[in-house]
Amino acid sequence: MNKKKKKAFIFSSLAASNHSTKKREEHDFYATEPKATELLLEQEKFNIKILEPACGQGHISEVLASHGYRVISSDLIDRGYGQVRNFFDFSDWDGDIITNPPYREALKFVKHSLNIIKPQRKVAMFLKIQFLESKERRCFFEKCPPKVIYVSSGRLICARNAEFNKYKSSAVCYAWYIWEKGYIGEPIIRWIN
Ligand SMILES: C[S@@+](CC[C@H](N)C(=O)[O-])C[C@H]1O[C@@H](n2cnc3c(N)ncnc32)[C@H](O)[C@@H]1O
């Protein structure tokens, strides 16, 4: 393959499903492949009460419920699942929080989650591995380190508008980031999938 073709190939591969060249879905609706939540539950136990505050069409909530958790699901937009509610209107939550938040607001979601839960409760967020980058997030991580980060070695899919049939694979590496309110220490990195 000549240099020009190789460059074109690399860029088209990256564009395959990393969402960078497409207009992002309004309010960031990318449904999480259920396997991602199954993998999380193989690693972590949660409080029986879980809030999924950006539930979309319930792709995470349904897996949690199938494992016996009592899940309250809500989303800013009515997607036919759960309550319609802005997450930032929640002022407290007596349980754990698990979601794949809108990526543009991910840090705000993590901070708000940690503000509204009780000490020792958990926040689990399904996010791109790049969430580890950036100076702003570094400052936050130094004050509030995640306790564990589960990196998915195999690719998992977040499907725009839940149209999983349009994806053969993913160009994005995702991880589950777990915070435990009050945890101070070095984050542990583990690999799943
Ligand atoms: C990346 S999608 C994930 C959906 C679902 N958690 C899943 O994993 O399948 C993010 C969701 O966050 C919702 N959202 C965006 N801003 C929100 C807010 N302020 N409060 C609650 N939900 C919000 C969007 O409507 C969208 O459904």
PDB file of C-alpha atoms and ligand atoms in Angstrom:
ATOM      1  CA  MET A   1       0.000   0.000   0.000  1.00  0.00           C
ATOM      2  CA  ASN A   2       1.507   3.397  -0.950  1.00  0.00           C
ATOM      3  CA  LYS A   3       1.852   6.200   1.640  1.00  0.00           C
ATOM      4  CA  LYS A   4      -1.184   8.185   0.440  1.00  0.00           C
ATOM      5  CA  LYS A   5      -3.475   5.135   0.433  1.00  0.00           C
ATOM      6  CA  LYS A   6      -2.189   4.043   3.835  1.00  0.00           C
ATOM      7  CA  LYS A   7      -3.016   7.467   5.346  1.00  0.00           C
ATOM      8  CA  ALA A   8      -6.511   7.400   3.822  1.00  0.00           C
ATOM      9  CA  PHE A   9      -7.021   3.878   5.178  1.00  0.00           C
ATOM     10  CA  ILE A  10      -5.947   4.844   8.702  1.00  0.00           C
ATOM     11  CA  PHE A  11      -8.251   7.846   8.766  1.00  0.00           C
ATOM     12  CA  SER A  12     -11.232   5.910   7.426  1.00  0.00           C
ATOM     13  CA  SER A  13     -10.646   3.194  10.055  1.00  0.00           C
ATOM     14  CA  LEU A  14     -10.520   5.734  12.831  1.00  0.00           C
ATOM     15  CA  ALA A  15     -13.693   7.316  11.550  1.00  0.00           C
ATOM     16  CA  ALA A  16     -15.430   3.935  11.493  1.00  0.00           C
ATOM     17  CA  SER A  17     -17.031   4.324  14.873  1.00  0.00           C
ATOM     18  CA  ASN A  18     -15.173   6.754  17.057  1.00  0.00           C
ATOM     19  CA  HIS A  19     -17.884   9.317  16.376  1.00  0.00           C
ATOM     20  CA  SER A  20     -15.284  11.997  15.640  1.00  0.00           C
ATOM     21  CA  THR A  21     -16.357  12.800  12.098  1.00  0.00           C
ATOM     22  CA  LYS A  22     -20.098  12.436  12.641  1.00  0.00           C
ATOM     23  CA  LYS A  23     -22.252  15.043  14.223  1.00  0.00           C
ATOM     24  CA  ARG A  24     -22.734  13.679  17.712  1.00  0.00           C
ATOM     25  CA  GLU A  25     -26.274  12.619  18.475  1.00  0.00           C
ATOM     26  CA  GLU A  26     -28.070  15.449  20.257  1.00  0.00           C
ATOM     27  CA  HIS A  27     -27.677  14.868  23.995  1.00  0.00           C
ATOM     28  CA  ASP A  28     -25.242  12.058  23.223  1.00  0.00           C
ATOM     29  CA  PHE A  29     -27.395   8.966  22.914  1.00  0.00           C
ATOM     30  CA  TYR A  30     -25.046   6.020  22.486  1.00  0.00           C
ATOM     31  CA  ALA A  31     -26.466   2.800  23.905  1.00  0.00           C
ATOM     32  CA  THR A  32     -24.114   0.502  25.799  1.00  0.00           C
ATOM     33  CA  GLU A  33     -23.748  -3.082  24.610  1.00  0.00           C
ATOM     34  CA  PRO A  34     -25.244  -5.236  27.438  1.00  0.00           C
ATOM     35  CA  LYS A  35     -22.082  -7.349  27.621  1.00  0.00           C
ATOM     36  CA  ALA A  36     -20.255  -4.325  29.085  1.00  0.00           C
ATOM     37  CA  THR A  37     -22.495  -4.336  32.158  1.00  0.00           C
ATOM     38  CA  GLU A  38     -22.302  -8.132  32.473  1.00  0.00           C
ATOM     39  CA  LEU A  39     -18.509  -7.813  32.564  1.00  0.00           C
ATOM     40  CA  LEU A  40     -18.737  -5.128  35.243  1.00  0.00           C
ATOM     41  CA  LEU A  41     -20.961  -7.287  37.425  1.00  0.00           C
ATOM     42  CA  GLU A  42     -18.453 -10.139  37.211  1.00  0.00           C
ATOM     43  CA  GLN A  43     -15.995  -7.804  38.968  1.00  0.00           C
ATOM     44  CA  GLU A  44     -17.942  -5.561  41.327  1.00  0.00           C
ATOM     45  CA  LYS A  45     -20.772  -5.899  43.847  1.00  0.00           C
ATOM     46  CA  PHE A  46     -23.011  -2.884  44.289  1.00  0.00           C
ATOM     47  CA  ASN A  47     -25.552  -1.617  46.769  1.00  0.00           C
ATOM     48  CA  ILE A  48     -28.966  -3.131  46.084  1.00  0.00           C
ATOM     49  CA  LYS A  49     -30.269   0.340  45.137  1.00  0.00           C
ATOM     50  CA  ILE A  50     -28.835   1.726  41.934  1.00  0.00           C
ATOM     51  CA  LEU A  51     -29.543   4.956  40.081  1.00  0.00           C
ATOM     52  CA  GLU A  52     -28.996   4.902  36.299  1.00  0.00           C
ATOM     53  CA  PRO A  53     -29.434   8.660  35.724  1.00  0.00           C
ATOM     54  CA  ALA A  54     -28.821   8.790  31.941  1.00  0.00           C
ATOM     55  CA  CYS A  55     -30.569   5.547  31.081  1.00  0.00           C
ATOM     56  CA  GLY A  56     -31.321   6.050  27.388  1.00  0.00           C
ATOM     57  CA  GLN A  57     -33.333   3.003  26.404  1.00  0.00           C
ATOM     58  CA  GLY A  58     -32.274   1.017  29.461  1.00  0.00           C
ATOM     59  CA  HIS A  59     -29.397  -0.990  28.057  1.00  0.00           C
ATOM     60  CA  ILE A  60     -27.494  -0.805  31.366  1.00  0.00           C
ATOM     61  CA  SER A  61     -30.562  -0.788  33.642  1.00  0.00           C
ATOM     62  CA  GLU A  62     -31.986  -3.980  32.176  1.00  0.00           C
ATOM     63  CA  VAL A  63     -28.813  -5.944  32.878  1.00  0.00           C
ATOM     64  CA  LEU A  64     -28.649  -4.589  36.432  1.00  0.00           C
ATOM     65  CA  ALA A  65     -32.288  -5.500  37.044  1.00  0.00           C
ATOM     66  CA  SER A  66     -31.734  -8.993  35.662  1.00  0.00           C
ATOM     67  CA  HIS A  67     -29.083  -9.455  38.377  1.00  0.00           C
ATOM     68  CA  GLY A  68     -31.581  -8.534  41.086  1.00  0.00           C
ATOM     69  CA  TYR A  69     -30.651  -4.884  41.638  1.00  0.00           C
ATOM     70  CA  ARG A  70     -33.403  -2.357  42.356  1.00  0.00           C
ATOM     71  CA  VAL A  71     -32.789   0.191  39.635  1.00  0.00           C
ATOM     72  CA  ILE A  72     -34.192   3.686  39.316  1.00  0.00           C
ATOM     73  CA  SER A  73     -33.729   4.840  35.729  1.00  0.00           C
ATOM     74  CA  SER A  74     -34.045   8.358  34.385  1.00  0.00           C
ATOM     75  CA  ASP A  75     -32.959  10.431  31.407  1.00  0.00           C
ATOM     76  CA  LEU A  76     -33.191  14.039  30.305  1.00  0.00           C
ATOM     77  CA  ILE A  77     -34.945  12.919  27.125  1.00  0.00           C
ATOM     78  CA  ASP A  78     -37.977  10.669  26.924  1.00  0.00           C
ATOM     79  CA  ARG A  79     -36.587   7.617  25.150  1.00  0.00           C
ATOM     80  CA  GLY A  80     -39.449   5.389  26.217  1.00  0.00           C
ATOM     81  CA  TYR A  81     -37.647   4.067  29.299  1.00  0.00           C
ATOM     82  CA  GLY A  82     -37.559   5.302  32.907  1.00  0.00           C
ATOM     83  CA  GLN A  83     -38.419   8.716  34.295  1.00  0.00           C
ATOM     84  CA  VAL A  84     -37.757  11.939  32.418  1.00  0.00           C
ATOM     85  CA  ARG A  85     -35.441  13.919  34.665  1.00  0.00           C
ATOM     86  CA  ASN A  86     -32.324  16.033  34.437  1.00  0.00           C
ATOM     87  CA  PHE A  87     -29.609  14.324  36.488  1.00  0.00           C
ATOM     88  CA  PHE A  88     -28.528  17.666  37.923  1.00  0.00           C
ATOM     89  CA  ASP A  89     -31.939  17.983  39.593  1.00  0.00           C
ATOM     90  CA  PHE A  90     -31.111  15.029  41.883  1.00  0.00           C
ATOM     91  CA  SER A  91     -29.801  16.414  45.160  1.00  0.00           C
ATOM     92  CA  ASP A  92     -29.165  13.140  47.002  1.00  0.00           C
ATOM     93  CA  TRP A  93     -29.167   9.408  46.395  1.00  0.00           C
ATOM     94  CA  ASP A  94     -28.999   6.647  48.975  1.00  0.00           C
ATOM     95  CA  GLY A  95     -27.368   3.896  46.918  1.00  0.00           C
ATOM     96  CA  ASP A  96     -24.836   3.529  44.105  1.00  0.00           C
ATOM     97  CA  ILE A  97     -24.829   5.184  40.681  1.00  0.00           C
ATOM     98  CA  ILE A  98     -24.014   3.406  37.432  1.00  0.00           C
ATOM     99  CA  THR A  99     -24.204   4.895  33.956  1.00  0.00           C
ATOM    100  CA  ASN A 100     -22.620   5.659  30.632  1.00  0.00           C
ATOM    101  CA  PRO A 101     -23.060   9.445  30.758  1.00  0.00           C
ATOM    102  CA  PRO A 102     -23.134  11.906  27.854  1.00  0.00           C
ATOM    103  CA  TYR A 103     -19.413  12.074  27.112  1.00  0.00           C
ATOM    104  CA  ARG A 104     -19.312  15.868  26.787  1.00  0.00           C
ATOM    105  CA  GLU A 105     -20.576  16.130  30.354  1.00  0.00           C
ATOM    106  CA  ALA A 106     -18.837  13.096  31.790  1.00  0.00           C
ATOM    107  CA  LEU A 107     -16.720  14.905  34.363  1.00  0.00           C
ATOM    108  CA  LYS A 108     -19.731  16.929  35.522  1.00  0.00           C
ATOM    109  CA  PHE A 109     -21.676  13.678  35.894  1.00  0.00           C
ATOM    110  CA  VAL A 110     -18.909  12.067  37.963  1.00  0.00           C
ATOM    111  CA  LYS A 111     -18.593  15.108  40.230  1.00  0.00           C
ATOM    112  CA  HIS A 112     -22.335  15.424  40.725  1.00  0.00           C
ATOM    113  CA  SER A 113     -22.636  11.685  41.429  1.00  0.00           C
ATOM    114  CA  LEU A 114     -19.974  11.885  44.132  1.00  0.00           C
ATOM    115  CA  ASN A 115     -21.689  14.933  45.614  1.00  0.00           C
ATOM    116  CA  ILE A 116     -25.083  13.304  45.986  1.00  0.00           C
ATOM    117  CA  ILE A 117     -24.128   9.848  47.304  1.00  0.00           C
ATOM    118  CA  LYS A 118     -23.223   8.847  50.847  1.00  0.00           C
ATOM    119  CA  PRO A 119     -19.655   7.967  51.974  1.00  0.00           C
ATOM    120  CA  GLN A 120     -18.414   4.543  50.809  1.00  0.00           C
ATOM    121  CA  ARG A 121     -21.083   4.331  48.114  1.00  0.00           C
ATOM    122  CA  LYS A 122     -19.920   3.673  44.559  1.00  0.00           C
ATOM    123  CA  VAL A 123     -20.076   5.434  41.210  1.00  0.00           C
ATOM    124  CA  ALA A 124     -19.403   3.336  38.100  1.00  0.00           C
ATOM    125  CA  MET A 125     -19.049   5.140  34.775  1.00  0.00           C
ATOM    126  CA  PHE A 126     -18.528   3.556  31.382  1.00  0.00           C
ATOM    127  CA  LEU A 127     -16.170   5.918  29.588  1.00  0.00           C
ATOM    128  CA  LYS A 128     -13.560   6.084  26.883  1.00  0.00           C
ATOM    129  CA  ILE A 129     -10.001   5.339  27.954  1.00  0.00           C
ATOM    130  CA  GLN A 130      -9.168   8.931  26.929  1.00  0.00           C
ATOM    131  CA  PHE A 131     -11.074  10.103  29.967  1.00  0.00           C
ATOM    132  CA  LEU A 132      -7.760   9.548  31.767  1.00  0.00           C
ATOM    133  CA  GLU A 133      -6.258  12.450  29.796  1.00  0.00           C
ATOM    134  CA  SER A 134      -6.558  16.234  30.177  1.00  0.00           C
ATOM    135  CA  LYS A 135      -5.228  18.678  32.732  1.00  0.00           C
ATOM    136  CA  GLU A 136      -8.643  19.451  34.161  1.00  0.00           C
ATOM    137  CA  ARG A 137      -9.371  15.784  34.795  1.00  0.00           C
ATOM    138  CA  ARG A 138      -5.895  15.204  36.185  1.00  0.00           C
ATOM    139  CA  CYS A 139      -6.602  17.810  38.904  1.00  0.00           C
ATOM    140  CA  PHE A 140      -9.865  16.051  39.668  1.00  0.00           C
ATOM    141  CA  PHE A 141      -8.252  12.562  39.725  1.00  0.00           C
ATOM    142  CA  GLU A 142      -5.643  13.796  42.184  1.00  0.00           C
ATOM    143  CA  LYS A 143      -8.385  14.889  44.582  1.00  0.00           C
ATOM    144  CA  CYS A 144     -10.841  12.080  43.812  1.00  0.00           C
ATOM    145  CA  PRO A 145      -9.021   9.051  42.409  1.00  0.00           C
ATOM    146  CA  PRO A 146     -11.085   6.237  40.982  1.00  0.00           C
ATOM    147  CA  LYS A 147     -10.582   3.136  43.105  1.00  0.00           C
ATOM    148  CA  VAL A 148     -10.455   0.748  40.137  1.00  0.00           C
ATOM    149  CA  ILE A 149     -10.414   1.120  36.362  1.00  0.00           C
ATOM    150  CA  TYR A 150     -11.455  -1.930  34.348  1.00  0.00           C
ATOM    151  CA  VAL A 151     -10.040  -1.579  30.862  1.00  0.00           C
ATOM    152  CA  SER A 152     -11.780  -3.588  28.171  1.00  0.00           C
ATOM    153  CA  SER A 153      -9.113  -5.398  26.164  1.00  0.00           C
ATOM    154  CA  GLY A 154     -11.651  -6.452  23.546  1.00  0.00           C
ATOM    155  CA  ARG A 155     -13.707  -3.734  21.921  1.00  0.00           C
ATOM    156  CA  LEU A 156     -17.210  -3.051  23.246  1.00  0.00           C
ATOM    157  CA  ILE A 157     -19.809  -1.112  21.319  1.00  0.00           C
ATOM    158  CA  CYS A 158     -21.763   1.991  22.167  1.00  0.00           C
ATOM    159  CA  ALA A 159     -24.260   2.318  19.344  1.00  0.00           C
ATOM    160  CA  ARG A 160     -25.519   5.698  18.196  1.00  0.00           C
ATOM    161  CA  ASN A 161     -29.293   5.717  18.631  1.00  0.00           C
ATOM    162  CA  ALA A 162     -29.008   2.072  19.734  1.00  0.00           C
ATOM    163  CA  GLU A 163     -28.538   0.981  16.114  1.00  0.00           C
ATOM    164  CA  PHE A 164     -26.226  -1.907  16.924  1.00  0.00           C
ATOM    165  CA  ASN A 165     -26.807  -3.456  13.503  1.00  0.00           C
ATOM    166  CA  LYS A 166     -24.785  -0.605  11.954  1.00  0.00           C
ATOM    167  CA  TYR A 167     -21.627  -1.592  13.857  1.00  0.00           C
ATOM    168  CA  LYS A 168     -19.337  -4.452  13.006  1.00  0.00           C
ATOM    169  CA  SER A 169     -16.748  -3.416  15.562  1.00  0.00           C
ATOM    170  CA  SER A 170     -15.579  -0.345  17.412  1.00  0.00           C
ATOM    171  CA  ALA A 171     -12.548   1.907  17.095  1.00  0.00           C
ATOM    172  CA  VAL A 172     -12.920   3.058  20.692  1.00  0.00           C
ATOM    173  CA  CYS A 173     -11.423   1.549  23.835  1.00  0.00           C
ATOM    174  CA  TYR A 174     -13.783   1.781  26.802  1.00  0.00           C
ATOM    175  CA  ALA A 175     -13.278   1.204  30.505  1.00  0.00           C
ATOM    176  CA  TRP A 176     -15.378   1.082  33.638  1.00  0.00           C
ATOM    177  CA  TYR A 177     -14.218   3.701  36.142  1.00  0.00           C
ATOM    178  CA  ILE A 178     -15.198   2.966  39.729  1.00  0.00           C
ATOM    179  CA  TRP A 179     -15.158   5.577  42.457  1.00  0.00           C
ATOM    180  CA  GLU A 180     -15.894   4.845  46.088  1.00  0.00           C
ATOM    181  CA  LYS A 181     -16.777   8.039  47.915  1.00  0.00           C
ATOM    182  CA  GLY A 182     -13.999   8.914  50.347  1.00  0.00           C
ATOM    183  CA  TYR A 183     -11.392   6.603  48.778  1.00  0.00           C
ATOM    184  CA  ILE A 184      -7.885   8.024  48.924  1.00  0.00           C
ATOM    185  CA  GLY A 185      -5.143   5.961  47.331  1.00  0.00           C
ATOM    186  CA  GLU A 186      -3.691   4.878  44.027  1.00  0.00           C
ATOM    187  CA  PRO A 187      -6.171   3.646  41.444  1.00  0.00           C
ATOM    188  CA  ILE A 188      -5.931  -0.040  40.572  1.00  0.00           C
ATOM    189  CA  ILE A 189      -6.007  -0.984  36.895  1.00  0.00           C
ATOM    190  CA  ARG A 190      -7.462  -4.304  35.846  1.00  0.00           C
ATOM    191  CA  TRP A 191      -8.238  -5.759  32.447  1.00  0.00           C
ATOM    192  CA  ILE A 192     -11.539  -7.338  31.486  1.00  0.00           C
ATOM    193  CA  ASN A 193     -12.907  -8.878  28.312  1.00  0.00           C
TER     194      ASN A 193
HETATM  195  C1  LIG B   1     -24.167   7.895  26.066  1.00  0.00           C
HETATM  196  S1  LIG B   1     -25.939   7.833  26.284  1.00  0.00           S
HETATM  197  C2  LIG B   1     -26.032   6.395  27.320  1.00  0.00           C
HETATM  198  C3  LIG B   1     -27.404   5.819  27.528  1.00  0.00           C
HETATM  199  C4  LIG B   1     -27.448   4.656  28.528  1.00  0.00           C
HETATM  200  N1  LIG B   1     -26.831   5.046  29.798  1.00  0.00           N
HETATM  201  C5  LIG B   1     -26.722   3.457  27.987  1.00  0.00           C
HETATM  202  O1  LIG B   1     -25.587   3.256  28.409  1.00  0.00           O
HETATM  203  O2  LIG B   1     -27.239   2.732  27.136  1.00  0.00           O
HETATM  204  C6  LIG B   1     -26.174   9.209  27.402  1.00  0.00           C
HETATM  205  C7  LIG B   1     -27.595   9.536  27.771  1.00  0.00           C
HETATM  206  O3  LIG B   1     -27.539  10.664  28.652  1.00  0.00           O
HETATM  207  C8  LIG B   1     -28.720  11.432  28.488  1.00  0.00           C
HETATM  208  N2  LIG B   1     -28.481  12.761  29.062  1.00  0.00           N
HETATM  209  C9  LIG B   1     -27.791  13.814  28.533  1.00  0.00           C
HETATM  210  N3  LIG B   1     -27.782  14.838  29.409  1.00  0.00           N
HETATM  211  C10 LIG B   1     -28.474  14.431  30.512  1.00  0.00           C
HETATM  212  C11 LIG B   1     -28.813  15.037  31.764  1.00  0.00           C
HETATM  213  N4  LIG B   1     -28.415  16.264  32.048  1.00  0.00           N
HETATM  214  N5  LIG B   1     -29.551  14.332  32.654  1.00  0.00           N
HETATM  215  C12 LIG B   1     -29.948  13.055  32.372  1.00  0.00           C
HETATM  216  N6  LIG B   1     -29.655  12.443  31.206  1.00  0.00           N
HETATM  217  C13 LIG B   1     -28.933  13.111  30.294  1.00  0.00           C
HETATM  218  C14 LIG B   1     -28.947  11.397  26.981  1.00  0.00           C
HETATM  219  O4  LIG B   1     -30.285  11.712  26.673  1.00  0.00           O
HETATM  220  C15 LIG B   1     -28.547   9.953  26.646  1.00  0.00           C
HETATM  221  O5  LIG B   1     -29.672   9.118  26.641  1.00  0.00           O
END
